[in-house]
mmCIF file of C-alpha atoms in Angstrom:
data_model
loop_
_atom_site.group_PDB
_atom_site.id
_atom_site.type_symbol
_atom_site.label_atom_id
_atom_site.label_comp_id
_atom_site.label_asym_id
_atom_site.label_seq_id
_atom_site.Cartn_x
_atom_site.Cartn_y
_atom_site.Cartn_z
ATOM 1 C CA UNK A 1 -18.680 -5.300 -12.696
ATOM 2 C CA UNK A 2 -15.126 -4.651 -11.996
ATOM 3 C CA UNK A 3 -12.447 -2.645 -13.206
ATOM 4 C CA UNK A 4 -9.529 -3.029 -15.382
ATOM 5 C CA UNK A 5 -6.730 -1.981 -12.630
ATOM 6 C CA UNK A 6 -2.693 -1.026 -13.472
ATOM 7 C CA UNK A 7 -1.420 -1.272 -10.557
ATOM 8 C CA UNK A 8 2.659 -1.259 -10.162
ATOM 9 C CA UNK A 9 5.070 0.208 -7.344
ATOM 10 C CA UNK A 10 7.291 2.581 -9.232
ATOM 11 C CA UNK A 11 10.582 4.398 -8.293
ATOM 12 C CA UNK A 12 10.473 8.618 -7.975
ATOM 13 C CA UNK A 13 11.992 8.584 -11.968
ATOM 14 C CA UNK A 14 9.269 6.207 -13.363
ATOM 15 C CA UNK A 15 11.205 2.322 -13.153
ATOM 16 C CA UNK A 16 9.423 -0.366 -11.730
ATOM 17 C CA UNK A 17 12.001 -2.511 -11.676
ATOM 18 C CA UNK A 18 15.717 -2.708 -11.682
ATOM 19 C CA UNK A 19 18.626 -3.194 -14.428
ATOM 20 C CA UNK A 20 19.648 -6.986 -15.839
ATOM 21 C CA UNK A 21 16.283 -8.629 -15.187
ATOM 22 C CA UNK A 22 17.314 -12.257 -14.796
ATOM 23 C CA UNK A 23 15.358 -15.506 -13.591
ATOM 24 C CA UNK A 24 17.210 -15.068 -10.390
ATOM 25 C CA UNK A 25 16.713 -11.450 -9.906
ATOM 26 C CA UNK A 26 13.102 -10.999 -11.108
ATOM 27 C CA UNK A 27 12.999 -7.406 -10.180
ATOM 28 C CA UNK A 28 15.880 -6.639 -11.419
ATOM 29 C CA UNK A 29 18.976 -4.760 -9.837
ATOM 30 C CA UNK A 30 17.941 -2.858 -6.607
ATOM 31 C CA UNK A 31 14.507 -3.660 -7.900
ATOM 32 C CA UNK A 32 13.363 -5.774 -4.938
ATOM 33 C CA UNK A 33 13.452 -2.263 -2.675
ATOM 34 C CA UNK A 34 10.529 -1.165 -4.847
ATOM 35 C CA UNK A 35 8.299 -3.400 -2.601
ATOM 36 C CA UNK A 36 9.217 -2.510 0.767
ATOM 37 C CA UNK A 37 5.949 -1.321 1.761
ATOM 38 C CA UNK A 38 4.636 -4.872 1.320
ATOM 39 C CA UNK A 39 7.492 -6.745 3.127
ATOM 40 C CA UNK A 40 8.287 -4.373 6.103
ATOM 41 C CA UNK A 41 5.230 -4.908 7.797
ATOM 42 C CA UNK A 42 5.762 -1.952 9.850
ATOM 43 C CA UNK A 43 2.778 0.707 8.476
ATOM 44 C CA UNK A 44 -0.215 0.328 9.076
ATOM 45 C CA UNK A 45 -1.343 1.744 5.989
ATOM 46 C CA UNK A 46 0.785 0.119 4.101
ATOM 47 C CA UNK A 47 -1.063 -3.036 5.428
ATOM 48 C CA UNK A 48 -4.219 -2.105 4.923
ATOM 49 C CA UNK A 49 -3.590 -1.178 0.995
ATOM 50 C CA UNK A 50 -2.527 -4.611 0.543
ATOM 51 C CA UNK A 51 -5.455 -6.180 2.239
ATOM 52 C CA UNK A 52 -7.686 -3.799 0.280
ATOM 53 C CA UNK A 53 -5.949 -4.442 -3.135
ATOM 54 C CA UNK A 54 -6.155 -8.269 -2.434
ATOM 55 C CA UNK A 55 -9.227 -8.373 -1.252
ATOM 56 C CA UNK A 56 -10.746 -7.257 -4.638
ATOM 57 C CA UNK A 57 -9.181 -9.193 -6.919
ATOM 58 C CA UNK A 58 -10.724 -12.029 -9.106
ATOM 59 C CA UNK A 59 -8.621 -11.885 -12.058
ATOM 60 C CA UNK A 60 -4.963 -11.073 -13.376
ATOM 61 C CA UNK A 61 -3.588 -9.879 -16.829
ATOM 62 C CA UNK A 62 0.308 -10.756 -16.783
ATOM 63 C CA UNK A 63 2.611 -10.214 -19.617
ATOM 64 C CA UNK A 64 4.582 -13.645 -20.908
ATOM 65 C CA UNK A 65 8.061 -12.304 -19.567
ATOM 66 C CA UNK A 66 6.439 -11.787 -16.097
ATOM 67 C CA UNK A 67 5.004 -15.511 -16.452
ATOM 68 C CA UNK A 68 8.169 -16.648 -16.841
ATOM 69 C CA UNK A 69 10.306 -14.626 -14.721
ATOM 70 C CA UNK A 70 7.861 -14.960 -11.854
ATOM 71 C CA UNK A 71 6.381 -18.392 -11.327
ATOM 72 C CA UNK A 72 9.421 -19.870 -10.021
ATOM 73 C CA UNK A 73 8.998 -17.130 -7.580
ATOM 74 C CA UNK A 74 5.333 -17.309 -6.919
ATOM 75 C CA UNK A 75 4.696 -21.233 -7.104
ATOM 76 C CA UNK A 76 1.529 -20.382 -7.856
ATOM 77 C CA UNK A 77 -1.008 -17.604 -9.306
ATOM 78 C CA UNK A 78 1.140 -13.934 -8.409
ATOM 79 C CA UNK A 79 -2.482 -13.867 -6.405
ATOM 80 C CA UNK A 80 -5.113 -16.462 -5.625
ATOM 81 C CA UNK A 81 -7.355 -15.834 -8.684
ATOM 82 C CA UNK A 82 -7.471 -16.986 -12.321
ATOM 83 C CA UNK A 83 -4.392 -15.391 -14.221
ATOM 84 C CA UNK A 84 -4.479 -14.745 -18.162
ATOM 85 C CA UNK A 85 -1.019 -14.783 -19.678
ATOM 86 C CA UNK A 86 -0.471 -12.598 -23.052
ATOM 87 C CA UNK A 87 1.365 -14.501 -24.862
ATOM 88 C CA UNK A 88 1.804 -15.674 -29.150
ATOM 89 C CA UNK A 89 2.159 -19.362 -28.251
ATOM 90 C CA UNK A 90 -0.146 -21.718 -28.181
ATOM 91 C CA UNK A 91 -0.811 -23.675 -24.493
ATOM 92 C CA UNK A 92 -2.838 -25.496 -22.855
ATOM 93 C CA UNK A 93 -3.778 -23.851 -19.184
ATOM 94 C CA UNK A 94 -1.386 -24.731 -16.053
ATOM 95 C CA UNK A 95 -3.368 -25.140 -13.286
ATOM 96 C CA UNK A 96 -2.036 -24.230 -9.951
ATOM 97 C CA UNK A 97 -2.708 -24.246 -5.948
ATOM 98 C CA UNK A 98 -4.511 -21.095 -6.167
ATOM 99 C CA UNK A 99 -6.452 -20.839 -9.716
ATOM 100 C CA UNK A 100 -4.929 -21.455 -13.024
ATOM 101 C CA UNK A 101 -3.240 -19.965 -15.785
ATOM 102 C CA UNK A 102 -4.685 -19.206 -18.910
ATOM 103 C CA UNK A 103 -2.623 -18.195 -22.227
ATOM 104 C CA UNK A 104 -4.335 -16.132 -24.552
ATOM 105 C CA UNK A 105 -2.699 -15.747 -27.617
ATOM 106 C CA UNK A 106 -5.570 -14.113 -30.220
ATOM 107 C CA UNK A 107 -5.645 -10.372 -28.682
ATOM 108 C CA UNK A 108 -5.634 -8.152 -25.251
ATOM 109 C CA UNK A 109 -9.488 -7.553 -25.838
ATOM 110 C CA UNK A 110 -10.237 -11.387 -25.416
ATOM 111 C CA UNK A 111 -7.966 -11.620 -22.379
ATOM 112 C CA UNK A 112 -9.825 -8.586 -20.308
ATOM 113 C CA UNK A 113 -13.158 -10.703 -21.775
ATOM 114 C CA UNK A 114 -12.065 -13.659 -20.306
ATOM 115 C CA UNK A 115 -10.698 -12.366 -17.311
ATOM 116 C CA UNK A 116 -13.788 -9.906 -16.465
ATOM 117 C CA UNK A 117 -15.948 -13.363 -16.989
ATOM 118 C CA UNK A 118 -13.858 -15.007 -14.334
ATOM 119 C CA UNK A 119 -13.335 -12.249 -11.869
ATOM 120 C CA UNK A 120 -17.262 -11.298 -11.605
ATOM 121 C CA UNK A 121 -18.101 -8.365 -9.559
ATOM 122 C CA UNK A 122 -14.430 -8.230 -8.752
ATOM 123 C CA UNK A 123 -11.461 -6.278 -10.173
ATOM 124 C CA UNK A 124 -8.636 -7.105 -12.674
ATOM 125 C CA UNK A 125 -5.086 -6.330 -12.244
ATOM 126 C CA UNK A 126 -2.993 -6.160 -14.637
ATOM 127 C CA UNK A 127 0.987 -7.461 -14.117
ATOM 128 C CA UNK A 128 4.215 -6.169 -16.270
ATOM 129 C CA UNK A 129 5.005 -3.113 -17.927
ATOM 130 C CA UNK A 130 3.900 -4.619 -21.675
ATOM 131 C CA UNK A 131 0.736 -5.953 -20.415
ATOM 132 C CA UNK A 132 -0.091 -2.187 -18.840
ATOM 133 C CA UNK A 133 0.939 -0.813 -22.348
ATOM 134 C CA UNK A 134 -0.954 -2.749 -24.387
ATOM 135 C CA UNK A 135 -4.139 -2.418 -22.288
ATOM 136 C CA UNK A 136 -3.820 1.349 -22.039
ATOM 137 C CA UNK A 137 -3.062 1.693 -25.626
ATOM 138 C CA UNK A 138 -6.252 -0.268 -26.400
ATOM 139 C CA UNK A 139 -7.977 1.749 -23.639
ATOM 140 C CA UNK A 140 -9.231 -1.522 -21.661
ATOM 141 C CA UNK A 141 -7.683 -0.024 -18.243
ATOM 142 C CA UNK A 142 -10.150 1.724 -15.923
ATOM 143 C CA UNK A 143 -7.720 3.008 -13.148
ATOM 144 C CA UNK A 144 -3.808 2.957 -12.731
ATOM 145 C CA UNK A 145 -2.742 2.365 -9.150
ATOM 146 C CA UNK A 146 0.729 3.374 -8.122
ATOM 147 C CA UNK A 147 2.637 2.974 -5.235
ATOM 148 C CA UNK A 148 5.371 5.578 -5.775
ATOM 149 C CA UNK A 149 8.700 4.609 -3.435
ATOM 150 C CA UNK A 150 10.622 7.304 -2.250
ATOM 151 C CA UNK A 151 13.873 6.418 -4.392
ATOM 152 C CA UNK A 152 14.977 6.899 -8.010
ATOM 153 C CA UNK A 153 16.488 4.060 -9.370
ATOM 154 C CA UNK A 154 18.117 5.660 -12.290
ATOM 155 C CA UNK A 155 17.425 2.841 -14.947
ATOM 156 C CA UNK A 156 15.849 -0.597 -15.576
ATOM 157 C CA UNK A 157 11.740 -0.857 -16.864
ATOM 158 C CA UNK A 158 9.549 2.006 -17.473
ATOM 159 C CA UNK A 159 6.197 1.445 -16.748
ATOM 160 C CA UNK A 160 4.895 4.529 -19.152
ATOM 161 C CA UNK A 161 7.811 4.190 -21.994
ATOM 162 C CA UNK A 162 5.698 2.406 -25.152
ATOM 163 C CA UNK A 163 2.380 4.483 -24.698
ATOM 164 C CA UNK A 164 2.877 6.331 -28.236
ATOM 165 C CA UNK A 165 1.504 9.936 -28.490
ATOM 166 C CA UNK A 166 -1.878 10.084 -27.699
ATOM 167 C CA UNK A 167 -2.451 11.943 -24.180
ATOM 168 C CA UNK A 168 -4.686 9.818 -21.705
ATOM 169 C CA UNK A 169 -6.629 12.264 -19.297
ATOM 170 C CA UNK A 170 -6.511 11.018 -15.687
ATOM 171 C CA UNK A 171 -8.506 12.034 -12.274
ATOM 172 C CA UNK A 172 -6.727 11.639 -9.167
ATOM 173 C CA UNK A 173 -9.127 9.962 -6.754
ATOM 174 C CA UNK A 174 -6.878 8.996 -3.723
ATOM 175 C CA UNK A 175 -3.756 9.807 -2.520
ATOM 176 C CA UNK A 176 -2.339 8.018 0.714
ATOM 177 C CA UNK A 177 1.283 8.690 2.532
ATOM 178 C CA UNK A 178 3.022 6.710 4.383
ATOM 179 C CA UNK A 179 6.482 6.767 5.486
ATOM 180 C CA UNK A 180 7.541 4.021 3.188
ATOM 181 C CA UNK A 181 5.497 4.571 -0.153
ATOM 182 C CA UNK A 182 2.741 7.581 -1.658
ATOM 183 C CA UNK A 183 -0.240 4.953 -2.476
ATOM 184 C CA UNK A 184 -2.013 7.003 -5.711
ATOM 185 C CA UNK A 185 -5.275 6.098 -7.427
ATOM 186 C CA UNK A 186 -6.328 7.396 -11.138
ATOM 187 C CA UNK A 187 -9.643 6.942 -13.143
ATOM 188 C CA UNK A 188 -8.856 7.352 -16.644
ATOM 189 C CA UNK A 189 -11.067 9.905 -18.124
ATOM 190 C CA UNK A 190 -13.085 9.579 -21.530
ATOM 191 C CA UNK A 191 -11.470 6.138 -22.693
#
């Protein structure tokens, strides 16, 4: 079965995206330099990260606000699998090119059900910093992937800022430089 996967780009001081979030700037202010190592083209391992991390995936998590502040962006699924949107409204699925949306408004525990029944032997990521903070509050996340960018930001959305107290034990399992981004993989110890 797969795992339950945070994945995010992040600045040096923690943001993964910029200041004044809008509809038109999704990523905020300065936010859209967080995903460089996607865009440029130029690494090779850069390239090969983001074949490997697409390659595995059969199912997203997504927060409501990055529902709605991304699918104008996307068109579609943010990846070509079935997507399950936390949300507290009630809605029928939106079906897209790719896979569908699904809104799952009765817990995070029946949207990583749901979404490991859909992805199969496949991983889960998980999209937008509430999402992440639910799931690893709940301790439904296997691994947290970052992709730490060699610039701090200085303010706009914390990935870790809503965890609460309780210390979550990680392993460091692979780290990867190249010149544009540090690609880092945890396994969360002793959920």
């Amino acid at each position: 079965m797969g795992k339950v996967i945070a994945s995010f780009t992040m600045s040096l001081d923690g943001f993964i995206a910029g200041p004044n979030i809008s509809p038109e700037d999704a990523m905020g202010e300065g936010g859209e330099r967080l995903h460089d190592w996607l865009f440029d083209g130029s690494s090779e391992i850069d390239r090969d990260m983001a074949r490997e991390m697409s390659a595995n995936i059969g199912a997203v998590i997504l927060g409501k606000r990055t529902f709605d502040l991304g699918l104008p962006h996307w068109e579609d699924t943010p990846f070509p699998a079935p997507s399950f949107v936390l949300t507290h409204e009630k809605r029928e699925p939106l079906k897209m090119k790719s896979a569908a949306f699904t809104f799952i408004n009765n817990g995070v525990e029946s949207s990583v059900q749901q979404a490991k029944a859909a992805a199969g032997e496949k991983d889960i990521i998980v999209m937008g910093a509430n999402a992440a903070q639910q799931l690893l509050r709940a301790k439904l996340v296997d691994e947290i992937v970052l992709q730490l960018a060699p610039v701090l930001l200085g303010r706009g959305t914390r990935l870790f800022d809503e965890m609460g107290n309780e210390t979550i034990e990680l392993k460091n399992t692979r780290t990867i430089q190249s010149p544009l981004v540090t690609h880092l993989r945890y396994q969360i110890l002793a959920k």
